[in-house]
Amino acid sequence: MDAPYPDPGADGFVTASFYSFFAIPEPQVGALRGQIQLEWARDLGVVDRVYVCAQGINAQLSVPVDNARALRAWLEAAPALRGRVGPFNWALDHSRAFRALHVRARPLVAAGGELSLDTLAHEPEYLTPAAWDRALRSDRDALVVDMRNTYEFRIGRFEGAVCPDVDTFRDELAAVRAMCEQRGRDAPVYMYCTGGIRCSVAGAMLRADGFTSVKTLQGGVVAYGRHVRDSASQASSLFVGKNFTFDKRRGETVTPAVLATCDQCGAECDTYANCANINCDLLFIQCPSCAEKHRRTCGSAQCIERSQLSHEELIKDRRPPKWPHRERVRPELVIQNGIGRDP
């Protein structure tokens, strides 16, 4: 089902994701969470981020390549998951992308409210990467919506795509709904995200609201990136730049184009970093020169001072978050003249 299996990274790990919508009785959610946490770590060496809830499962993971087939066997042996999880969505670049195994009983997507399987049954039309490519090339005036965050859009995107400048999934869906209303409920809208789940949810919600022609990229940018690599022609890719990832890699290259600049000096750069001061943790783009100059921090005096502490010392002296989430992912609100400010 998952063949061909990719070559592992230098550390022997392969990285993949999967999600599936199906009913899990509420009393079984906690038990399934505990089983995954115990057995994937103990028996399979998996490191990952997994969400389980009454509507299904969403997983991003790295696993030793020698255990990849055993992981599939585990999924098919688990009564709650047997026959429920489709082929793994293999990453573009492979490594141990997560530090540890984290399994949470929580909603699969932060939709901002109750999300039922009845709503999710209104599936959008899924286009393979090849079909998506053909559709966008044949309709250059199509509405193409990036359902990711603006910081993801900043380093890589499909040509002509729009990404609403909002802070929550609920606000993004409202903005997309308004754009679709302007074009008419029967006008096509093309939606994409990293691995597909956000568009599956958003597309189903739009279909449930009466929009009839909602099309999404099956497997997201990850699958499209594999399509581009398999075609051996990055020059023909409609996606330009990097695909942001929510793990240690911080991104995978789809094409060599660099779309962004360092938030501190303005040099061409598309490498994301988190401020080394863990209670700041600002997500920003930082070039190698500025990383050295500012000790891998945002540059504020407080953060530079704390960057000299060991990780253990930082944990021991852990302080409240320096920034609310909105500021933490919007460096333009924090960095002034190349230096991060202190609250």
PDB file of N, CA and C in Angstrom, residues 20-101:
ATOM      1  N   SER A  20      -7.318  10.438   8.762  1.00  0.00           N
ATOM      2  CA  SER A  20      -8.520   9.734   8.345  1.00  0.00           C
ATOM      3  C   SER A  20      -9.677  10.159   9.239  1.00  0.00           C
ATOM      4  N   PHE A  21     -10.843  10.364   8.618  1.00  0.00           N
ATOM      5  CA  PHE A  21     -12.053  10.738   9.342  1.00  0.00           C
ATOM      6  C   PHE A  21     -12.948   9.503   9.480  1.00  0.00           C
ATOM      7  N   PHE A  22     -13.241   9.119  10.691  1.00  0.00           N
ATOM      8  CA  PHE A  22     -14.143   8.007  10.968  1.00  0.00           C
ATOM      9  C   PHE A  22     -14.516   8.063  12.443  1.00  0.00           C
ATOM     10  N   ALA A  23     -15.559   7.361  12.804  1.00  0.00           N
ATOM     11  CA  ALA A  23     -16.061   7.433  14.173  1.00  0.00           C
ATOM     12  C   ALA A  23     -15.256   6.546  15.116  1.00  0.00           C
ATOM     13  N   ILE A  24     -14.819   7.139  16.215  1.00  0.00           N
ATOM     14  CA  ILE A  24     -14.214   6.397  17.319  1.00  0.00           C
ATOM     15  C   ILE A  24     -15.079   6.670  18.544  1.00  0.00           C
ATOM     16  N   PRO A  25     -15.690   5.652  19.130  1.00  0.00           N
ATOM     17  CA  PRO A  25     -16.515   5.891  20.321  1.00  0.00           C
ATOM     18  C   PRO A  25     -15.726   6.646  21.388  1.00  0.00           C
ATOM     19  N   GLU A  26     -16.332   7.650  21.950  1.00  0.00           N
ATOM     20  CA  GLU A  26     -15.639   8.521  22.902  1.00  0.00           C
ATOM     21  C   GLU A  26     -14.897   7.751  23.988  1.00  0.00           C
ATOM     22  N   PRO A  27     -15.476   6.705  24.574  1.00  0.00           N
ATOM     23  CA  PRO A  27     -14.744   5.969  25.622  1.00  0.00           C
ATOM     24  C   PRO A  27     -13.464   5.299  25.119  1.00  0.00           C
ATOM     25  N   GLN A  28     -13.366   5.066  23.790  1.00  0.00           N
ATOM     26  CA  GLN A  28     -12.189   4.382  23.235  1.00  0.00           C
ATOM     27  C   GLN A  28     -11.053   5.335  22.854  1.00  0.00           C
ATOM     28  N   VAL A  29     -11.360   6.636  22.815  1.00  0.00           N
ATOM     29  CA  VAL A  29     -10.342   7.600  22.381  1.00  0.00           C
ATOM     30  C   VAL A  29      -9.141   7.577  23.313  1.00  0.00           C
ATOM     31  N   GLY A  30      -9.399   7.641  24.614  1.00  0.00           N
ATOM     32  CA  GLY A  30      -8.302   7.647  25.587  1.00  0.00           C
ATOM     33  C   GLY A  30      -7.491   6.367  25.552  1.00  0.00           C
ATOM     34  N   ALA A  31      -8.182   5.243  25.388  1.00  0.00           N
ATOM     35  CA  ALA A  31      -7.480   3.963  25.333  1.00  0.00           C
ATOM     36  C   ALA A  31      -6.600   3.875  24.085  1.00  0.00           C
ATOM     37  N   LEU A  32      -7.114   4.347  22.937  1.00  0.00           N
ATOM     38  CA  LEU A  32      -6.322   4.324  21.711  1.00  0.00           C
ATOM     39  C   LEU A  32      -5.121   5.253  21.830  1.00  0.00           C
ATOM     40  N   ARG A  33      -5.331   6.403  22.417  1.00  0.00           N
ATOM     41  CA  ARG A  33      -4.213   7.334  22.625  1.00  0.00           C
ATOM     42  C   ARG A  33      -3.116   6.661  23.446  1.00  0.00           C
ATOM     43  N   GLY A  34      -3.505   6.020  24.541  1.00  0.00           N
ATOM     44  CA  GLY A  34      -2.528   5.364  25.407  1.00  0.00           C
ATOM     45  C   GLY A  34      -1.819   4.218  24.720  1.00  0.00           C
ATOM     46  N   GLN A  35      -2.543   3.461  23.905  1.00  0.00           N
ATOM     47  CA  GLN A  35      -1.944   2.335  23.186  1.00  0.00           C
ATOM     48  C   GLN A  35      -0.906   2.824  22.181  1.00  0.00           C
ATOM     49  N   ILE A  36      -1.244   3.870  21.429  1.00  0.00           N
ATOM     50  CA  ILE A  36      -0.295   4.422  20.459  1.00  0.00           C
ATOM     51  C   ILE A  36       0.941   4.955  21.179  1.00  0.00           C
ATOM     52  N   GLN A  37       0.732   5.714  22.257  1.00  0.00           N
ATOM     53  CA  GLN A  37       1.848   6.300  23.001  1.00  0.00           C
ATOM     54  C   GLN A  37       2.809   5.219  23.493  1.00  0.00           C
ATOM     55  N   LEU A  38       2.267   4.148  24.028  1.00  0.00           N
ATOM     56  CA  LEU A  38       3.103   3.080  24.580  1.00  0.00           C
ATOM     57  C   LEU A  38       3.771   2.247  23.497  1.00  0.00           C
ATOM     58  N   GLU A  39       2.986   1.727  22.567  1.00  0.00           N
ATOM     59  CA  GLU A  39       3.504   0.716  21.653  1.00  0.00           C
ATOM     60  C   GLU A  39       4.319   1.306  20.512  1.00  0.00           C
ATOM     61  N   TRP A  40       3.963   2.480  20.024  1.00  0.00           N
ATOM     62  CA  TRP A  40       4.776   3.077  18.958  1.00  0.00           C
ATOM     63  C   TRP A  40       6.156   3.440  19.465  1.00  0.00           C
ATOM     64  N   ALA A  41       6.236   3.926  20.700  1.00  0.00           N
ATOM     65  CA  ALA A  41       7.547   4.278  21.260  1.00  0.00           C
ATOM     66  C   ALA A  41       8.340   3.029  21.623  1.00  0.00           C
ATOM     67  N   ARG A  42       7.695   2.101  22.294  1.00  0.00           N
ATOM     68  CA  ARG A  42       8.401   0.918  22.797  1.00  0.00           C
ATOM     69  C   ARG A  42       8.796  -0.060  21.698  1.00  0.00           C
ATOM     70  N   ASP A  43       7.899  -0.282  20.739  1.00  0.00           N
ATOM     71  CA  ASP A  43       8.103  -1.347  19.767  1.00  0.00           C
ATOM     72  C   ASP A  43       8.575  -0.877  18.397  1.00  0.00           C
ATOM     73  N   LEU A  44       8.275   0.374  18.056  1.00  0.00           N
ATOM     74  CA  LEU A  44       8.536   0.833  16.689  1.00  0.00           C
ATOM     75  C   LEU A  44       9.514   1.992  16.598  1.00  0.00           C
ATOM     76  N   GLY A  45       9.835   2.633  17.716  1.00  0.00           N
ATOM     77  CA  GLY A  45      10.778   3.751  17.682  1.00  0.00           C
ATOM     78  C   GLY A  45      10.234   4.983  16.987  1.00  0.00           C
ATOM     79  N   VAL A  46       8.914   5.128  16.957  1.00  0.00           N
ATOM     80  CA  VAL A  46       8.292   6.261  16.271  1.00  0.00           C
ATOM     81  C   VAL A  46       8.434   7.526  17.111  1.00  0.00           C
ATOM     82  N   VAL A  47       8.719   8.630  16.447  1.00  0.00           N
ATOM     83  CA  VAL A  47       8.651   9.956  17.069  1.00  0.00           C
ATOM     84  C   VAL A  47       7.674  10.773  16.220  1.00  0.00           C
ATOM     85  N   ASP A  48       6.790  11.489  16.882  1.00  0.00           N
ATOM     86  CA  ASP A  48       5.755  12.122  16.081  1.00  0.00           C
ATOM     87  C   ASP A  48       4.858  13.053  16.880  1.00  0.00           C
ATOM     88  N   ARG A  49       3.858  13.574  16.165  1.00  0.00           N
ATOM     89  CA  ARG A  49       2.758  14.339  16.758  1.00  0.00           C
ATOM     90  C   ARG A  49       1.477  13.714  16.213  1.00  0.00           C
ATOM     91  N   VAL A  50       0.665  13.147  17.123  1.00  0.00           N
ATOM     92  CA  VAL A  50      -0.561  12.465  16.733  1.00  0.00           C
ATOM     93  C   VAL A  50      -1.736  13.046  17.501  1.00  0.00           C
ATOM     94  N   TYR A  51      -2.823  13.300  16.779  1.00  0.00           N
ATOM     95  CA  TYR A  51      -4.066  13.751  17.405  1.00  0.00           C
ATOM     96  C   TYR A  51      -5.128  12.681  17.156  1.00  0.00           C
ATOM     97  N   VAL A  52      -5.823  12.313  18.221  1.00  0.00           N
ATOM     98  CA  VAL A  52      -6.899  11.334  18.135  1.00  0.00           C
ATOM     99  C   VAL A  52      -8.142  11.937  18.775  1.00  0.00           C
ATOM    100  N   CYS A  53      -9.296  11.742  18.130  1.00  0.00           N
ATOM    101  CA  CYS A  53     -10.545  12.221  18.714  1.00  0.00           C
ATOM    102  C   CYS A  53     -11.696  11.379  18.173  1.00  0.00           C
ATOM    103  N   ALA A  54     -12.909  11.731  18.522  1.00  0.00           N
ATOM    104  CA  ALA A  54     -14.073  10.944  18.119  1.00  0.00           C
ATOM    105  C   ALA A  54     -14.308  10.973  16.621  1.00  0.00           C
ATOM    106  N   GLN A  55     -13.620  11.887  15.894  1.00  0.00           N
ATOM    107  CA  GLN A  55     -13.786  11.990  14.445  1.00  0.00           C
ATOM    108  C   GLN A  55     -12.638  11.363  13.657  1.00  0.00           C
ATOM    109  N   GLY A  56     -11.657  10.745  14.333  1.00  0.00           N
ATOM    110  CA  GLY A  56     -10.594  10.086  13.585  1.00  0.00           C
ATOM    111  C   GLY A  56      -9.204  10.334  14.122  1.00  0.00           C
ATOM    112  N   ILE A  57      -8.219  10.347  13.223  1.00  0.00           N
ATOM    113  CA  ILE A  57      -6.806  10.447  13.604  1.00  0.00           C
ATOM    114  C   ILE A  57      -6.061  11.314  12.600  1.00  0.00           C
ATOM    115  N   ASN A  58      -5.060  12.038  13.093  1.00  0.00           N
ATOM    116  CA  ASN A  58      -4.187  12.880  12.273  1.00  0.00           C
ATOM    117  C   ASN A  58      -2.772  12.702  12.803  1.00  0.00           C
ATOM    118  N   ALA A  59      -1.840  12.284  11.948  1.00  0.00           N
ATOM    119  CA  ALA A  59      -0.485  11.977  12.413  1.00  0.00           C
ATOM    120  C   ALA A  59       0.571  12.512  11.474  1.00  0.00           C
ATOM    121  N   GLN A  60       1.617  13.081  12.055  1.00  0.00           N
ATOM    122  CA  GLN A  60       2.856  13.409  11.349  1.00  0.00           C
ATOM    123  C   GLN A  60       3.957  12.695  12.112  1.00  0.00           C
ATOM    124  N   LEU A  61       4.788  11.902  11.445  1.00  0.00           N
ATOM    125  CA  LEU A  61       5.695  11.040  12.180  1.00  0.00           C
ATOM    126  C   LEU A  61       6.993  10.781  11.441  1.00  0.00           C
ATOM    127  N   SER A  62       7.982  10.357  12.225  1.00  0.00           N
ATOM    128  CA  SER A  62       9.221   9.795  11.690  1.00  0.00           C
ATOM    129  C   SER A  62       9.402   8.428  12.328  1.00  0.00           C
ATOM    130  N   VAL A  63       9.876   7.469  11.532  1.00  0.00           N
ATOM    131  CA  VAL A  63      10.034   6.104  12.010  1.00  0.00           C
ATOM    132  C   VAL A  63      11.305   5.522  11.391  1.00  0.00           C
ATOM    133  N   PRO A  64      12.061   4.712  12.146  1.00  0.00           N
ATOM    134  CA  PRO A  64      13.207   4.044  11.521  1.00  0.00           C
ATOM    135  C   PRO A  64      12.739   3.271  10.290  1.00  0.00           C
ATOM    136  N   VAL A  65      13.458   3.397   9.198  1.00  0.00           N
ATOM    137  CA  VAL A  65      12.995   2.804   7.942  1.00  0.00           C
ATOM    138  C   VAL A  65      12.753   1.309   8.076  1.00  0.00           C
ATOM    139  N   ASP A  66      13.508   0.648   8.932  1.00  0.00           N
ATOM    140  CA  ASP A  66      13.339  -0.798   9.112  1.00  0.00           C
ATOM    141  C   ASP A  66      12.020  -1.136   9.798  1.00  0.00           C
ATOM    142  N   ASN A  67      11.379  -0.134  10.417  1.00  0.00           N
ATOM    143  CA  ASN A  67      10.114  -0.367  11.121  1.00  0.00           C
ATOM    144  C   ASN A  67       8.908   0.198  10.368  1.00  0.00           C
ATOM    145  N   ALA A  68       9.138   0.760   9.182  1.00  0.00           N
ATOM    146  CA  ALA A  68       8.035   1.393   8.455  1.00  0.00           C
ATOM    147  C   ALA A  68       6.949   0.382   8.097  1.00  0.00           C
ATOM    148  N   ARG A  69       7.335  -0.780   7.632  1.00  0.00           N
ATOM    149  CA  ARG A  69       6.342  -1.805   7.300  1.00  0.00           C
ATOM    150  C   ARG A  69       5.670  -2.341   8.556  1.00  0.00           C
ATOM    151  N   ALA A  70       6.408  -2.407   9.641  1.00  0.00           N
ATOM    152  CA  ALA A  70       5.821  -2.859  10.906  1.00  0.00           C
ATOM    153  C   ALA A  70       4.781  -1.861  11.407  1.00  0.00           C
ATOM    154  N   LEU A  71       5.001  -0.581  11.135  1.00  0.00           N
ATOM    155  CA  LEU A  71       4.010   0.424  11.514  1.00  0.00           C
ATOM    156  C   LEU A  71       2.712   0.196  10.748  1.00  0.00           C
ATOM    157  N   ARG A  72       2.815  -0.075   9.449  1.00  0.00           N
ATOM    158  CA  ARG A  72       1.605  -0.366   8.670  1.00  0.00           C
ATOM    159  C   ARG A  72       0.913  -1.611   9.214  1.00  0.00           C
ATOM    160  N   ALA A  73       1.677  -2.631   9.556  1.00  0.00           N
ATOM    161  CA  ALA A  73       1.088  -3.845  10.107  1.00  0.00           C
ATOM    162  C   ALA A  73       0.369  -3.546  11.422  1.00  0.00           C
ATOM    163  N   TRP A  74       0.961  -2.656  12.232  1.00  0.00           N
ATOM    164  CA  TRP A  74       0.318  -2.278  13.509  1.00  0.00           C
ATOM    165  C   TRP A  74      -1.021  -1.605  13.244  1.00  0.00           C
ATOM    166  N   LEU A  75      -1.066  -0.684  12.269  1.00  0.00           N
ATOM    167  CA  LEU A  75      -2.306   0.023  11.956  1.00  0.00           C
ATOM    168  C   LEU A  75      -3.388  -0.957  11.491  1.00  0.00           C
ATOM    169  N   GLU A  76      -3.001  -1.976  10.739  1.00  0.00           N
ATOM    170  CA  GLU A  76      -3.983  -2.928  10.238  1.00  0.00           C
ATOM    171  C   GLU A  76      -4.387  -3.948  11.300  1.00  0.00           C
ATOM    172  N   ALA A  77      -3.589  -4.079  12.348  1.00  0.00           N
ATOM    173  CA  ALA A  77      -3.921  -5.012  13.432  1.00  0.00           C
ATOM    174  C   ALA A  77      -4.767  -4.358  14.517  1.00  0.00           C
ATOM    175  N   ALA A  78      -4.681  -3.033  14.646  1.00  0.00           N
ATOM    176  CA  ALA A  78      -5.436  -2.326  15.677  1.00  0.00           C
ATOM    177  C   ALA A  78      -6.915  -2.290  15.292  1.00  0.00           C
ATOM    178  N   PRO A  79      -7.803  -2.847  16.101  1.00  0.00           N
ATOM    179  CA  PRO A  79      -9.220  -2.911  15.731  1.00  0.00           C
ATOM    180  C   PRO A  79      -9.831  -1.557  15.371  1.00  0.00           C
ATOM    181  N   ALA A  80      -9.445  -0.495  16.075  1.00  0.00           N
ATOM    182  CA  ALA A  80     -10.040   0.814  15.820  1.00  0.00           C
ATOM    183  C   ALA A  80      -9.572   1.428  14.507  1.00  0.00           C
ATOM    184  N   LEU A  81      -8.411   0.971  13.989  1.00  0.00           N
ATOM    185  CA  LEU A  81      -7.802   1.605  12.819  1.00  0.00           C
ATOM    186  C   LEU A  81      -7.747   0.707  11.590  1.00  0.00           C
ATOM    187  N   ARG A  82      -8.062  -0.557  11.737  1.00  0.00           N
ATOM    188  CA  ARG A  82      -7.941  -1.511  10.639  1.00  0.00           C
ATOM    189  C   ARG A  82      -8.761  -1.050   9.430  1.00  0.00           C
ATOM    190  N   GLY A  83      -8.088  -0.912   8.282  1.00  0.00           N
ATOM    191  CA  GLY A  83      -8.768  -0.514   7.056  1.00  0.00           C
ATOM    192  C   GLY A  83      -9.147   0.952   6.992  1.00  0.00           C
ATOM    193  N   ARG A  84      -8.710   1.727   7.969  1.00  0.00           N
ATOM    194  CA  ARG A  84      -9.107   3.139   8.044  1.00  0.00           C
ATOM    195  C   ARG A  84      -8.053   4.107   7.532  1.00  0.00           C
ATOM    196  N   VAL A  85      -6.797   3.708   7.538  1.00  0.00           N
ATOM    197  CA  VAL A  85      -5.702   4.622   7.207  1.00  0.00           C
ATOM    198  C   VAL A  85      -5.170   4.314   5.819  1.00  0.00           C
ATOM    199  N   GLY A  86      -5.276   5.290   4.921  1.00  0.00           N
ATOM    200  CA  GLY A  86      -4.805   5.109   3.554  1.00  0.00           C
ATOM    201  C   GLY A  86      -3.291   5.141   3.457  1.00  0.00           C
ATOM    202  N   PRO A  87      -2.757   5.156   2.241  1.00  0.00           N
ATOM    203  CA  PRO A  87      -1.298   5.158   2.050  1.00  0.00           C
ATOM    204  C   PRO A  87      -0.627   6.327   2.769  1.00  0.00           C
ATOM    205  N   PHE A  88       0.560   6.082   3.280  1.00  0.00           N
ATOM    206  CA  PHE A  88       1.333   7.142   3.915  1.00  0.00           C
ATOM    207  C   PHE A  88       1.647   8.233   2.889  1.00  0.00           C
ATOM    208  N   ASN A  89       1.600   9.469   3.336  1.00  0.00           N
ATOM    209  CA  ASN A  89       1.986  10.616   2.507  1.00  0.00           C
ATOM    210  C   ASN A  89       3.459  10.894   2.810  1.00  0.00           C
ATOM    211  N   TRP A  90       4.346  10.294   2.028  1.00  0.00           N
ATOM    212  CA  TRP A  90       5.782  10.394   2.312  1.00  0.00           C
ATOM    213  C   TRP A  90       6.278  11.825   2.140  1.00  0.00           C
ATOM    214  N   ALA A  91       7.151  12.244   3.036  1.00  0.00           N
ATOM    215  CA  ALA A  91       7.737  13.583   2.978  1.00  0.00           C
ATOM    216  C   ALA A  91       8.666  13.709   1.772  1.00  0.00           C
ATOM    217  N   LEU A  92       9.092  14.933   1.515  1.00  0.00           N
ATOM    218  CA  LEU A  92      10.071  15.182   0.451  1.00  0.00           C
ATOM    219  C   LEU A  92      11.483  14.913   0.939  1.00  0.00           C
ATOM    220  N   ASP A  93      11.753  15.281   2.186  1.00  0.00           N
ATOM    221  CA  ASP A  93      13.080  15.090   2.779  1.00  0.00           C
ATOM    222  C   ASP A  93      12.916  14.284   4.057  1.00  0.00           C
ATOM    223  N   HIS A  94      13.809  13.321   4.267  1.00  0.00           N
ATOM    224  CA  HIS A  94      13.640  12.394   5.370  1.00  0.00           C
ATOM    225  C   HIS A  94      14.726  12.549   6.430  1.00  0.00           C
ATOM    226  N   SER A  95      14.273  12.493   7.675  1.00  0.00           N
ATOM    227  CA  SER A  95      15.163  12.552   8.833  1.00  0.00           C
ATOM    228  C   SER A  95      14.295  12.294  10.058  1.00  0.00           C
ATOM    229  N   ARG A  96      14.920  12.245  11.219  1.00  0.00           N
ATOM    230  CA  ARG A  96      14.156  12.198  12.469  1.00  0.00           C
ATOM    231  C   ARG A  96      13.666  13.622  12.718  1.00  0.00           C
ATOM    232  N   ALA A  97      12.459  13.907  12.279  1.00  0.00           N
ATOM    233  CA  ALA A  97      11.953  15.282  12.265  1.00  0.00           C
ATOM    234  C   ALA A  97      11.342  15.716  13.588  1.00  0.00           C
ATOM    235  N   PHE A  98      11.136  14.773  14.504  1.00  0.00           N
ATOM    236  CA  PHE A  98      10.545  15.086  15.804  1.00  0.00           C
ATOM    237  C   PHE A  98      11.468  14.593  16.913  1.00  0.00           C
ATOM    238  N   ARG A  99      11.410  15.250  18.054  1.00  0.00           N
ATOM    239  CA  ARG A  99      12.290  14.866  19.162  1.00  0.00           C
ATOM    240  C   ARG A  99      11.744  13.671  19.935  1.00  0.00           C
ATOM    241  N   ALA A 100      10.421  13.583  20.048  1.00  0.00           N
ATOM    242  CA  ALA A 100       9.812  12.547  20.876  1.00  0.00           C
ATOM    243  C   ALA A 100       8.440  12.203  20.316  1.00  0.00           C
ATOM    244  N   LEU A 101       7.784  11.258  20.967  1.00  0.00           N
ATOM    245  CA  LEU A 101       6.444  10.844  20.582  1.00  0.00           C
ATOM    246  C   LEU A 101       5.430  11.592  21.443  1.00  0.00           C
TER     247      LEU A 101
END
